[in-house]
mmCIF file of C-alpha atoms and ligand atoms in Angstrom:
data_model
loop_
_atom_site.group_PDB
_atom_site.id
_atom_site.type_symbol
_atom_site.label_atom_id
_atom_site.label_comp_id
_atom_site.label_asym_id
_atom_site.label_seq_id
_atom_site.Cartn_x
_atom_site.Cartn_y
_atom_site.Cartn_z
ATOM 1 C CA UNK Q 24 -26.932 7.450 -24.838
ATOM 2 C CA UNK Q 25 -30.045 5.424 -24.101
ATOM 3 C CA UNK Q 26 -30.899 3.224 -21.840
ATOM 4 C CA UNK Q 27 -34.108 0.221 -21.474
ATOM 5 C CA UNK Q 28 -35.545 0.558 -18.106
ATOM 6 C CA UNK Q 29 -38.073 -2.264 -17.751
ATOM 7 C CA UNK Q 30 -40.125 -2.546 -14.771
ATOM 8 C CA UNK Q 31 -40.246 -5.715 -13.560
ATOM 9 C CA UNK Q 32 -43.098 -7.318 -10.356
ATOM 10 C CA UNK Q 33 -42.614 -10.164 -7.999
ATOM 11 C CA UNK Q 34 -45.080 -12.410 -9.933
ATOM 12 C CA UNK Q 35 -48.716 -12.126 -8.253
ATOM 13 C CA UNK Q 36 -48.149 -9.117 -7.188
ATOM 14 C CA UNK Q 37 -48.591 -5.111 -8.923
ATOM 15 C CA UNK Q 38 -47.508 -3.239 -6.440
ATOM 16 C CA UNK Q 39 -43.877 -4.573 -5.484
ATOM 17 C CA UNK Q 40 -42.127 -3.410 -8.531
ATOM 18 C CA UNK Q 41 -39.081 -2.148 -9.611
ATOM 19 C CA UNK Q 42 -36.885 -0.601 -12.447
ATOM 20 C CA UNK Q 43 -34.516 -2.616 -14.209
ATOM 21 C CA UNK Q 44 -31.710 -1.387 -16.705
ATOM 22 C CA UNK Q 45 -30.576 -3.655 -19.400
ATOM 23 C CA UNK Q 46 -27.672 -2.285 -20.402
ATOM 24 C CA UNK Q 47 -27.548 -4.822 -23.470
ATOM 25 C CA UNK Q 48 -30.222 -2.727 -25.254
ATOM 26 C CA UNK Q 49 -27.732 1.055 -24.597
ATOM 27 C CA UNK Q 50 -27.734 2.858 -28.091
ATOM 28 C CA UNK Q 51 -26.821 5.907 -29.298
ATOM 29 C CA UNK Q 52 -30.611 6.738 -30.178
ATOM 30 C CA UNK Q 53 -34.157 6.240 -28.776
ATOM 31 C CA UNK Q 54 -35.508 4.450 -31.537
ATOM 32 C CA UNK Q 55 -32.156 2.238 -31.634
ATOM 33 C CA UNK Q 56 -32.735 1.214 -28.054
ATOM 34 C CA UNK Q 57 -36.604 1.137 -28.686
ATOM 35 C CA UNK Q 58 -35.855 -1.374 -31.290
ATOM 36 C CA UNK Q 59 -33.527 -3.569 -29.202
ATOM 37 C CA UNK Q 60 -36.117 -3.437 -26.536
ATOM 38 C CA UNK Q 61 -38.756 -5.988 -26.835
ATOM 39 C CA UNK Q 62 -35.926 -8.789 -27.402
ATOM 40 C CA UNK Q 63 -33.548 -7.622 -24.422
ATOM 41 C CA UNK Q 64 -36.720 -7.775 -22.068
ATOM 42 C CA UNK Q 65 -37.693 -10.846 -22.891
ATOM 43 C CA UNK Q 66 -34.613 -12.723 -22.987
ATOM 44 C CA UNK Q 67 -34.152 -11.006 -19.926
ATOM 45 C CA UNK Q 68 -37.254 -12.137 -17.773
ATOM 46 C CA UNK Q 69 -37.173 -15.792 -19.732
ATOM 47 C CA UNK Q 70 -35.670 -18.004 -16.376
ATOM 48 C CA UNK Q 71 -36.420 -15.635 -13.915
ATOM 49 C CA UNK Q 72 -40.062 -17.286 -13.266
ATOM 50 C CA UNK Q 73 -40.936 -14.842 -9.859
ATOM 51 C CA UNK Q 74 -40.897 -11.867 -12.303
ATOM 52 C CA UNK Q 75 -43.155 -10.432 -14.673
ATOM 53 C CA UNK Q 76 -42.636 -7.421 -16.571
ATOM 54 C CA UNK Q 77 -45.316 -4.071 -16.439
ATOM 55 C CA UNK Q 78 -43.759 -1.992 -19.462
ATOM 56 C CA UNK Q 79 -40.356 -0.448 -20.758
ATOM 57 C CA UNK Q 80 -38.755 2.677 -22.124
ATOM 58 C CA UNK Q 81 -36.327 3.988 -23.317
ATOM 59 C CA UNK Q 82 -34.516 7.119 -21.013
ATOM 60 C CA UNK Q 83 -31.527 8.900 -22.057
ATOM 61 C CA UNK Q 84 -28.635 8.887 -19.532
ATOM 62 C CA UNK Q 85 -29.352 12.310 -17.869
ATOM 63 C CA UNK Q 86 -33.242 10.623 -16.777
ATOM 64 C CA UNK Q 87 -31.283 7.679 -15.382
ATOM 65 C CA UNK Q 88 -31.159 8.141 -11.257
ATOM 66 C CA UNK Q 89 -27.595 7.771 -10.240
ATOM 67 C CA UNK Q 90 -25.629 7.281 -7.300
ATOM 68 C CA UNK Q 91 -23.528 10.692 -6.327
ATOM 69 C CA UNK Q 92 -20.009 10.251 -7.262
ATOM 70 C CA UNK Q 93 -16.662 11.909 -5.446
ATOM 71 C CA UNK Q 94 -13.915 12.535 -7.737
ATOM 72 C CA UNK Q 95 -10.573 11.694 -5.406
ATOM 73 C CA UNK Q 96 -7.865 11.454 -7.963
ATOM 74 C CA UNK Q 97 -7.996 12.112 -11.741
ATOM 75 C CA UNK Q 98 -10.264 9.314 -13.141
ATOM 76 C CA UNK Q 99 -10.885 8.013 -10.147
ATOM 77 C CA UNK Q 100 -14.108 7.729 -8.415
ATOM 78 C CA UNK Q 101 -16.168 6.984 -5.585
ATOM 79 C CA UNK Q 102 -19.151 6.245 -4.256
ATOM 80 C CA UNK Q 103 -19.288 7.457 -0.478
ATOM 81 C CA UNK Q 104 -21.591 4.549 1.777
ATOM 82 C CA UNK Q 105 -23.148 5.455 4.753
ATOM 83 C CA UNK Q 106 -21.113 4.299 7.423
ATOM 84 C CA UNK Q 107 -23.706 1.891 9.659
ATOM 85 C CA UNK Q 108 -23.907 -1.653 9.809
ATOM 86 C CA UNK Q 109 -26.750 -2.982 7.164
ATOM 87 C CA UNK Q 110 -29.436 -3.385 10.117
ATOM 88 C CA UNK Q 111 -29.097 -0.140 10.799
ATOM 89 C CA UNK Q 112 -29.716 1.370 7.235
ATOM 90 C CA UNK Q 113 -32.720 1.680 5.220
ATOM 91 C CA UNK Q 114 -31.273 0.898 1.673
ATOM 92 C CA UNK Q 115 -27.938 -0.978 2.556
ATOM 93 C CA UNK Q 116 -25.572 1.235 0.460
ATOM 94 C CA UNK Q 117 -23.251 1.374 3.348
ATOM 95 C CA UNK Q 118 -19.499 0.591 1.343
ATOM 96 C CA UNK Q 119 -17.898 2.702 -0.722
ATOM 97 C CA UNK Q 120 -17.672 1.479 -4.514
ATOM 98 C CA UNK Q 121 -14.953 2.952 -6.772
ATOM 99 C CA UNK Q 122 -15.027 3.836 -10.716
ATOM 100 C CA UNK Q 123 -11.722 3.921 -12.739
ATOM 101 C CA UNK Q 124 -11.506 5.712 -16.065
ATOM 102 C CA UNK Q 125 -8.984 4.346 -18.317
ATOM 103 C CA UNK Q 126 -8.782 5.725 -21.547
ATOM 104 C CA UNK Q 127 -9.976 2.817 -23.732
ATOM 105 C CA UNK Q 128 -12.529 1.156 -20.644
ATOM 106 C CA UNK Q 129 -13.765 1.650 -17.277
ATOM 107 C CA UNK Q 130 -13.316 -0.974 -14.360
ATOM 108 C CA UNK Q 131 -15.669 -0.790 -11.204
ATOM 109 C CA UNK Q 132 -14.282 -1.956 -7.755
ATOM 110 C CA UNK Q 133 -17.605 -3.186 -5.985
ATOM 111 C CA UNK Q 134 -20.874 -3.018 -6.904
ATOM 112 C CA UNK Q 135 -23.389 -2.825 -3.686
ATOM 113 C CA UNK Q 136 -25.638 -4.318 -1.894
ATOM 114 C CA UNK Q 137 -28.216 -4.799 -4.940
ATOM 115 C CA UNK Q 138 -29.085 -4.933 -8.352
ATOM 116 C CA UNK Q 139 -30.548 -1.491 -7.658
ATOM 117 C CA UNK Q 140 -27.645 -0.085 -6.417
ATOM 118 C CA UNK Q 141 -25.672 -1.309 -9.121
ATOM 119 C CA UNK Q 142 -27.813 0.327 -11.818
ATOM 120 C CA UNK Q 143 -27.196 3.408 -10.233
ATOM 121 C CA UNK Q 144 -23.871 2.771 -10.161
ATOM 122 C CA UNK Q 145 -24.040 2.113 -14.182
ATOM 123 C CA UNK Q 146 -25.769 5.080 -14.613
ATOM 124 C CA UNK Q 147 -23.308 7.430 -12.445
ATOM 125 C CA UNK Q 148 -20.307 5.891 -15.072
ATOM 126 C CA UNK Q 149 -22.759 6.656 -17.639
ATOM 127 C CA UNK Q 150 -23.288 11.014 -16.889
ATOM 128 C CA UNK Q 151 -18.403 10.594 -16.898
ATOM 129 C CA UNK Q 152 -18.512 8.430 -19.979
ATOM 130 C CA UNK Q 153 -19.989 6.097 -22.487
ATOM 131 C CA UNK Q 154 -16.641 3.971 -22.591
ATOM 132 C CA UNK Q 155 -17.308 0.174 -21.997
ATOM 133 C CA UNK Q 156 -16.882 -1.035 -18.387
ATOM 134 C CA UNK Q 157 -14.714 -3.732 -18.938
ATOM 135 C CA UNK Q 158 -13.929 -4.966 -15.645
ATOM 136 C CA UNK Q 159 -15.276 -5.524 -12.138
ATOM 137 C CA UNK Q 160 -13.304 -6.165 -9.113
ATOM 138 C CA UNK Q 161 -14.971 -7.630 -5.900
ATOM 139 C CA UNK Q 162 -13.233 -6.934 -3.015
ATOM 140 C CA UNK Q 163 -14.517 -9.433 -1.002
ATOM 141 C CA UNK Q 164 -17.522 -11.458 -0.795
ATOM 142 C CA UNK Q 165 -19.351 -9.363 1.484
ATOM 143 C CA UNK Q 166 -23.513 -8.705 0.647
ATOM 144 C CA UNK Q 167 -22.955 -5.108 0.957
ATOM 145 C CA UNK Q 168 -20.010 -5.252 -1.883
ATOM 146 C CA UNK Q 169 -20.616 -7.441 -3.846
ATOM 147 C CA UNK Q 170 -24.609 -7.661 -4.587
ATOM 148 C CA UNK Q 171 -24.827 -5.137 -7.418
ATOM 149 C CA UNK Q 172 -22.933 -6.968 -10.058
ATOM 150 C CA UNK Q 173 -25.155 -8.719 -12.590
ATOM 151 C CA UNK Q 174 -25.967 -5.410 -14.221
ATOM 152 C CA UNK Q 175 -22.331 -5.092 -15.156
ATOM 153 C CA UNK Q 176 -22.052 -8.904 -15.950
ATOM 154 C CA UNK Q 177 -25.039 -7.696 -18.460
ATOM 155 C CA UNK Q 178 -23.195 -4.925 -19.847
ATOM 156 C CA UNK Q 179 -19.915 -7.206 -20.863
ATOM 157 C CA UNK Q 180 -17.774 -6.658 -17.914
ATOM 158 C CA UNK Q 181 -15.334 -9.582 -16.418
ATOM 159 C CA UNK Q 182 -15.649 -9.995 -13.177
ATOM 160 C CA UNK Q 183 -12.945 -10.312 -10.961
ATOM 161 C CA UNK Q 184 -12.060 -11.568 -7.388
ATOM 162 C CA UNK Q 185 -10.074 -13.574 -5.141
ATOM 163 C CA UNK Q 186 -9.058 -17.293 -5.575
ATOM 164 C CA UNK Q 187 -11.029 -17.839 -2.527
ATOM 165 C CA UNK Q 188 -14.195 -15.391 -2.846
ATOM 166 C CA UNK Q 189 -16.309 -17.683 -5.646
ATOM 167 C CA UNK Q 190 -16.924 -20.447 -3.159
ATOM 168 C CA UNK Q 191 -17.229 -17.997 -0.213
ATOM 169 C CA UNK Q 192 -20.045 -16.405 -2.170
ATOM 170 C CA UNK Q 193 -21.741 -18.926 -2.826
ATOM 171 C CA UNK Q 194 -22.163 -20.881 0.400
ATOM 172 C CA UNK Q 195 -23.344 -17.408 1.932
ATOM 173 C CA UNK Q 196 -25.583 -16.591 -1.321
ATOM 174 C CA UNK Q 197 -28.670 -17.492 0.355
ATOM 175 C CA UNK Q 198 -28.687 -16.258 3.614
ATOM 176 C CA UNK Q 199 -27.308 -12.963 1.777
ATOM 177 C CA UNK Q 200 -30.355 -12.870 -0.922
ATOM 178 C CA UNK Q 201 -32.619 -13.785 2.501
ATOM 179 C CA UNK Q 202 -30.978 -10.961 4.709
ATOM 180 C CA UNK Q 203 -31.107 -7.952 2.083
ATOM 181 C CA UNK Q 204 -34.795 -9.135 1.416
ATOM 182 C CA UNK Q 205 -35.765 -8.954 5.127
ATOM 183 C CA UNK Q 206 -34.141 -5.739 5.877
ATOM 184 C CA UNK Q 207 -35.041 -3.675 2.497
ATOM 185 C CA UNK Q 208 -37.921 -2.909 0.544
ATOM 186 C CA UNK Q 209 -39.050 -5.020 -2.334
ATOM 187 C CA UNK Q 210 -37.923 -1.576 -4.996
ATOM 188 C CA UNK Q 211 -34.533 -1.985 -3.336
ATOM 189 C CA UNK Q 212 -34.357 -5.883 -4.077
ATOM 190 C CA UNK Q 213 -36.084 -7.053 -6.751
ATOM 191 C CA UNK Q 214 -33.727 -8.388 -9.308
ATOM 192 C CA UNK Q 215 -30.846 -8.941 -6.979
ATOM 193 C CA UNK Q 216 -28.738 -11.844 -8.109
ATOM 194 C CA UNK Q 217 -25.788 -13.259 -6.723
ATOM 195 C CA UNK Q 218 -22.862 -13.370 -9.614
ATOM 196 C CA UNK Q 219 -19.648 -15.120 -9.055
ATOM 197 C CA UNK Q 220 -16.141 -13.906 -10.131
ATOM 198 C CA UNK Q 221 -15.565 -14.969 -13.880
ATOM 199 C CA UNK Q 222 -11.607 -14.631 -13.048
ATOM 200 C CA UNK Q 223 -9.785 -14.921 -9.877
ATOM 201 C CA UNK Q 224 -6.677 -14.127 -8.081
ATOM 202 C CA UNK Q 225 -4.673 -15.941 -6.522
ATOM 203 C CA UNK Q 226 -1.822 -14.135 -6.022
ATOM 204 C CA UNK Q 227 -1.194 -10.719 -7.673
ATOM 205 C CA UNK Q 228 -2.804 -10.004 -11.218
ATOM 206 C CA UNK Q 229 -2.999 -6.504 -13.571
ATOM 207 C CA UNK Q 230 -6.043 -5.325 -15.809
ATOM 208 C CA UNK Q 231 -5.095 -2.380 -18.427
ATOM 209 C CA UNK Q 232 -7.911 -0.522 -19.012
ATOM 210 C CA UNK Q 233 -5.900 1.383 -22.055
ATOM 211 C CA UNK Q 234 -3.290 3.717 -20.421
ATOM 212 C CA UNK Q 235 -3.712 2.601 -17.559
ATOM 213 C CA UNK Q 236 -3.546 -0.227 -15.522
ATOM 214 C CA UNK Q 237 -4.667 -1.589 -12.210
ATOM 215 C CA UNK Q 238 -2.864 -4.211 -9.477
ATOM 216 C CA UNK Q 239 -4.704 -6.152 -7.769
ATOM 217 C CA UNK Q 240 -3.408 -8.386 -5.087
ATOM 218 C CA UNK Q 241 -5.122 -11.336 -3.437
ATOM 219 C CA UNK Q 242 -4.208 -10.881 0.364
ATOM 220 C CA UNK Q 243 -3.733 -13.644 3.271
ATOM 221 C CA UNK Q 244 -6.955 -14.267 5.492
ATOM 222 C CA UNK Q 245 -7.876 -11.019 7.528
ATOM 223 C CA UNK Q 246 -11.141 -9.315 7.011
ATOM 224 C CA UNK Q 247 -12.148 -12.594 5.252
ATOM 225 C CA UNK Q 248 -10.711 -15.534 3.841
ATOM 226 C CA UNK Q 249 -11.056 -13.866 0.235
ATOM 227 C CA UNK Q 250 -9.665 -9.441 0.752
ATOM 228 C CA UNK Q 251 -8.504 -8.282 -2.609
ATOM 229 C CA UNK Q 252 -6.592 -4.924 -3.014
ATOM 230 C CA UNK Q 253 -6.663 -2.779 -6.053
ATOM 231 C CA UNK Q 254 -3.996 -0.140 -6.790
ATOM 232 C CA UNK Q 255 -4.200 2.630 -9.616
ATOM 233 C CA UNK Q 256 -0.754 3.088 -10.380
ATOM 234 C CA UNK Q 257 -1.244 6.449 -12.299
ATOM 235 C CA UNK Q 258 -2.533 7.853 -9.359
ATOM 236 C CA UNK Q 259 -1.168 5.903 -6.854
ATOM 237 C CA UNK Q 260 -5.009 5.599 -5.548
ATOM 238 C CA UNK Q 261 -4.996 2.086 -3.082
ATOM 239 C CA UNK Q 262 -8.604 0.171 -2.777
ATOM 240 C CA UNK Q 263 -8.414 -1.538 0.212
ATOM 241 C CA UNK Q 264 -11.734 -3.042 0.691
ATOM 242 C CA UNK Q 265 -12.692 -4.192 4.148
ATOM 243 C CA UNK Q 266 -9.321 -4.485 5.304
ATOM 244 C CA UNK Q 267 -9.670 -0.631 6.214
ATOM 245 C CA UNK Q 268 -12.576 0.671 8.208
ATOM 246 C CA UNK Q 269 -13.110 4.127 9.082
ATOM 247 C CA UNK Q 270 -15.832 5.347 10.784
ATOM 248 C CA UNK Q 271 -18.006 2.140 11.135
ATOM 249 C CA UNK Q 272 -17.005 -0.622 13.717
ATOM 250 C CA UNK Q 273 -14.398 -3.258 11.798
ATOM 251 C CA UNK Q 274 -16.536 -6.530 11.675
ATOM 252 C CA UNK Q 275 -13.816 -9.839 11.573
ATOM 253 C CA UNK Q 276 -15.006 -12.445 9.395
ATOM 254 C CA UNK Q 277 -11.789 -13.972 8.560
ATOM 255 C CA UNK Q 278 -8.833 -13.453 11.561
ATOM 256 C CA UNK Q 279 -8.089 -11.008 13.826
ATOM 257 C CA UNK Q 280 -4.328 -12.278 13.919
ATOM 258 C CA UNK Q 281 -4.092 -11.972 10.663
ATOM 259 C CA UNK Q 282 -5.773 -8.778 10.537
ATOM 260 C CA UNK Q 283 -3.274 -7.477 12.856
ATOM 261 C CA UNK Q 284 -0.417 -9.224 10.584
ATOM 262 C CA UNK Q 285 -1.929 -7.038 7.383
ATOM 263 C CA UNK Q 286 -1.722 -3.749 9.158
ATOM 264 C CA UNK Q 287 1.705 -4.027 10.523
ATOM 265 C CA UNK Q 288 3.358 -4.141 6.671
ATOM 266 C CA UNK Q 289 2.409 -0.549 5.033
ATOM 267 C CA UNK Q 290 1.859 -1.196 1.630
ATOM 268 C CA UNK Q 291 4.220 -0.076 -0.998
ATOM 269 C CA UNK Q 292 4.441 2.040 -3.335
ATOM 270 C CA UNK Q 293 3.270 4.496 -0.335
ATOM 271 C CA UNK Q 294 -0.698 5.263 -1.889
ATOM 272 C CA UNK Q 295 -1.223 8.671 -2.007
ATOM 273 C CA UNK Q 296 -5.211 8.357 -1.840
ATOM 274 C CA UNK Q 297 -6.311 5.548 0.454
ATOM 275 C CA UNK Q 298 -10.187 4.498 -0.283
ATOM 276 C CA UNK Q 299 -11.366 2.499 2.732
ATOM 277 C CA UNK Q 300 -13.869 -0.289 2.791
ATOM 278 C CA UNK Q 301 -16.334 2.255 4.790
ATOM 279 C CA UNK Q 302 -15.825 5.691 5.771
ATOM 280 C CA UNK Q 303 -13.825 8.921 4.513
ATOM 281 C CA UNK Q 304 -11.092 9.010 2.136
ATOM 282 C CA UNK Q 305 -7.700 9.815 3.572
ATOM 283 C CA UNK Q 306 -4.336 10.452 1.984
ATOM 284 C CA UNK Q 307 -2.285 9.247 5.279
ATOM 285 C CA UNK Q 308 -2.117 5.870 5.740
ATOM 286 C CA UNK Q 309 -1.334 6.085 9.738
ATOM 287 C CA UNK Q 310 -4.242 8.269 9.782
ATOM 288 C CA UNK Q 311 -6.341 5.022 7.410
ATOM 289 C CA UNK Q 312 -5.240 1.839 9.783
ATOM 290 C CA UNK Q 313 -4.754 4.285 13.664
ATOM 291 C CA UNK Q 314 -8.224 3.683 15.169
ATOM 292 C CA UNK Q 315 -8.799 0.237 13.701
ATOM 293 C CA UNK Q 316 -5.213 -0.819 14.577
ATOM 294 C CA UNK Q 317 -5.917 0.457 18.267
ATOM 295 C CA UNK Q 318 -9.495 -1.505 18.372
ATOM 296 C CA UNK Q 319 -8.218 -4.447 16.800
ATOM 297 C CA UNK Q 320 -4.984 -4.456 19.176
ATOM 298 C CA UNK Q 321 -7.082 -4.003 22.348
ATOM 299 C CA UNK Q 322 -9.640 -6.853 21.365
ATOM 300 C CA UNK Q 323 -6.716 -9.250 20.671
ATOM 301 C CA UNK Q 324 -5.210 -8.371 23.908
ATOM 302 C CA UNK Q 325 -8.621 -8.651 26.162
ATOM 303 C CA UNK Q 326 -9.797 -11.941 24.827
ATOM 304 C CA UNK Q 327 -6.520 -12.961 25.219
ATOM 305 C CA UNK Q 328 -6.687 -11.819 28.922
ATOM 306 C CA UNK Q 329 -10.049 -13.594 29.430
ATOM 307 C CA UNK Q 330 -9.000 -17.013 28.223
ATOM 308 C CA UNK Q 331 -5.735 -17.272 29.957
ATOM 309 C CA UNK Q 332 -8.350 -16.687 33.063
ATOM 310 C CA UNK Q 333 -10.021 -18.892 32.564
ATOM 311 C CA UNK Q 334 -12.934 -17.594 31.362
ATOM 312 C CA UNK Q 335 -15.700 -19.294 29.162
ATOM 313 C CA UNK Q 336 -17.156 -17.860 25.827
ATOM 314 C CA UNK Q 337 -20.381 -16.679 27.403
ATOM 315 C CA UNK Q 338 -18.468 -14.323 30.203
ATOM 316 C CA UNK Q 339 -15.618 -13.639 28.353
ATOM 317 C CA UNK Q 340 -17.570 -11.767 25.278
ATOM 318 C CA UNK Q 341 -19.347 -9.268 27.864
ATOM 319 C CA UNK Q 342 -15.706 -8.890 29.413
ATOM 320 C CA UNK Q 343 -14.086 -7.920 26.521
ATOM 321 C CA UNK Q 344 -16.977 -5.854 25.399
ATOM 322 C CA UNK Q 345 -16.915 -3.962 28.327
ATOM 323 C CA UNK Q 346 -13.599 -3.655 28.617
ATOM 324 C CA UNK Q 347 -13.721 -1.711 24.971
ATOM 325 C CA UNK Q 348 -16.124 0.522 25.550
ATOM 326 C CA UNK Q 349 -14.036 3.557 25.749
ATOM 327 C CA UNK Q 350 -13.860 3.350 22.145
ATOM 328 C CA UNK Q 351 -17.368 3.538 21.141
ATOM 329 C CA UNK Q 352 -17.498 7.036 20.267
ATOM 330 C CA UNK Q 353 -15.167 6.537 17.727
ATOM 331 C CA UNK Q 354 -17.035 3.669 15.947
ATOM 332 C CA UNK Q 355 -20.656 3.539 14.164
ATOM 333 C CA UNK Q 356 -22.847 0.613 15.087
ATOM 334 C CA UNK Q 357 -20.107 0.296 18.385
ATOM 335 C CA UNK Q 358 -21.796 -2.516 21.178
ATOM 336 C CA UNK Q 359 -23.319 -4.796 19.025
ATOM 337 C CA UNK Q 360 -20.259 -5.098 16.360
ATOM 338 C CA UNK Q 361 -17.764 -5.350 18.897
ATOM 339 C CA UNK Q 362 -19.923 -8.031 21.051
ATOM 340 C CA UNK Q 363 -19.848 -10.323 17.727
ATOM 341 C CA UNK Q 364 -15.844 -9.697 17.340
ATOM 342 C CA UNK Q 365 -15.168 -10.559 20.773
ATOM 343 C CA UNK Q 366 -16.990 -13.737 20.193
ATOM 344 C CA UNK Q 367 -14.829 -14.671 17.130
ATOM 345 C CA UNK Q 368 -11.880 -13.260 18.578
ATOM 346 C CA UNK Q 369 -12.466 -15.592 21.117
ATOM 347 C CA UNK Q 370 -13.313 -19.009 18.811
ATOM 348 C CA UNK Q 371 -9.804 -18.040 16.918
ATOM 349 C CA UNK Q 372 -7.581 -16.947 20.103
ATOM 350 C CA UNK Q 373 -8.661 -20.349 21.856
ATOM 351 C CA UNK Q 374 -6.546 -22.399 19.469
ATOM 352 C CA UNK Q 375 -3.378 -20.735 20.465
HETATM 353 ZN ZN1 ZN T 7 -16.814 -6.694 4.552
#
């Protein structure tokens, strides 16, 4: 297949520039794409004013740079992050996306941090297959998740998330678009959108992706307000978003009671591959939820400590903090995560 790649520049500028892939122009030949080209582009830039195009082409898929796949389960997928927190990383490809091959469409569970990301996402489905991706799940509304999806938008996919995740989006869509653009180069960002769910969850839903189909289940508020699982049931594969960390320090942006709540019920039927939010893949689920369980256990139980003392916000957060500590060789991006949890542990635990 062939793909337009059209570079794009912040307007007044030459030099901050980056590729774009439109898949609407993907053909089967060079001159079929070349022909689709001019149209695509320009339809394309037309409402994005702070652009300007500097040329196109045409590559075939194999010129395409992609993300590095895993496979973990027979059509299933994944895209490994690096597990630090987004200040710490020079790109902010720090989740891990998943790809599920059906045998009549493809569905894509997260898309990154950016537009760029996403492409490379598009073009790692591309080098398995030239099926249609017909589907994209968001697992939550997180920047780091859920940045990368107007390429697939652009390629025909429905996009798919929790009942709550559309408006969670998009009151956070400009500090996100403001964040990514302060921590990453322009090359990263340029072109970075923020796309809202096209079909949400409330409750428990199915896609069939020909063959073989995927639940998805809206969950209560832990992580966020807005966690969505997915579960392959051909290969028994669980996406569990956020709501499992490995590796990098859990981050609560929802509640830590509830959190808690989540981990206690094991999901059934048992997965056999587990793909967290960050870190490794694991086939154990004890061995999944043990050291966030034990972190998010011992946070609940210090704050809980501090404010029956007595203590305000500004010493109980060092407290708790401190009182952690022995776990930071376990966890990425350790001190600084944990300081911000034991200040919303101790907003939420308050109230009780
Ligand atoms: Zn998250």
């Amino acid at each position: 297949m062939f793909h337009l790649i059209l570079t794009v520049c912040l307007a007044g500028s030459s030099e901050d520039c980056a590729p774009i892939l439109l898949p609407q122009a993907e053909a089967g030949t060079r001159a079929e794409c070349e022909a689709r080209a001019g149209r695509i582009a320009e339809s394309w830039l037309k409402g994005r004013s702070g652009l300007v195009g500097a040329g196109s082409e045409c590559l075939p898929t194999g010129e395409l740079t992609a993300l590095p796949l895993q496979q973990v389960a027979p059509g299933v997928h994944v895209y490994i992050g690096d597990p630090v927190q987004m200040e710490e990383s020079a790109d902010g490809r720090i989740a891990n996306l998943g790809v599920v091959i059906g045998e009549a469409s493809v569905a894509v569970i997260d898309t990154g941090v950016s537009r760029a990301q996403g492409q490379e996402l598009f073009a790692a489905i591309r080098r398995l297959t030239d099926l249609p991706v017909s589907h994209v799940i968001l697992t939550h509304m997180h920047p780091d998740h859920a940045l990368g999806t107007s390429v697939f938008k652009e390629a025909g996919a429905e996009i798919l998330g929790h009942a709550a995740m559309p408006m969670a989006l998009d009151i956070r869509a400009r500090g996100y678009l403001d964040s990514i653009t302060r921590l990453y180069p322009p090359a990263e960002v340029i072109g970075t959108e923020i796309t809202l769910p096209d079909r949400t969850v409330a409750d428990r839903d199915s896609i069939d992706l020909g063959g073989r189909s995927l639940s998805l289940r809206a969950e209560g508020t832990a992580h966020t307000d807005n966690d969505l699982t997915v579960f392959d049931e051909a290969t028994a594969t669980l996406f569990t978003g956020d709501l499992v960390f490995r590796e990098l320090a859990p981050v609560i942006d929802g509640s830590l009671t509830g959190w808690l709540q989540w981990l206690e019920v094991a999901p059934r039927p048992v997965p056999q591959v587990i793909v967290p939010g960050h870190g490794a893949v694991t086939d154990s689920w004890a061995e999944a939820i043990g050291p966030q369980t034990e972190f998010l256990t011992a946070l609940r139980d210090a704050t809980r400590e501090a404010i029956a003392a007595g203590a305000p916000m500004s010493d109980a957060v060092p407290q708790v903090t401190k009182s952690l500590q022995d776990m930071e060789d376990t966890w990425n991006s350790f001190p600084e995560t944990a300081a911000r949890d034991a200040t919303a542990a101790y907003k939420e635990l308050e109230w009780e």
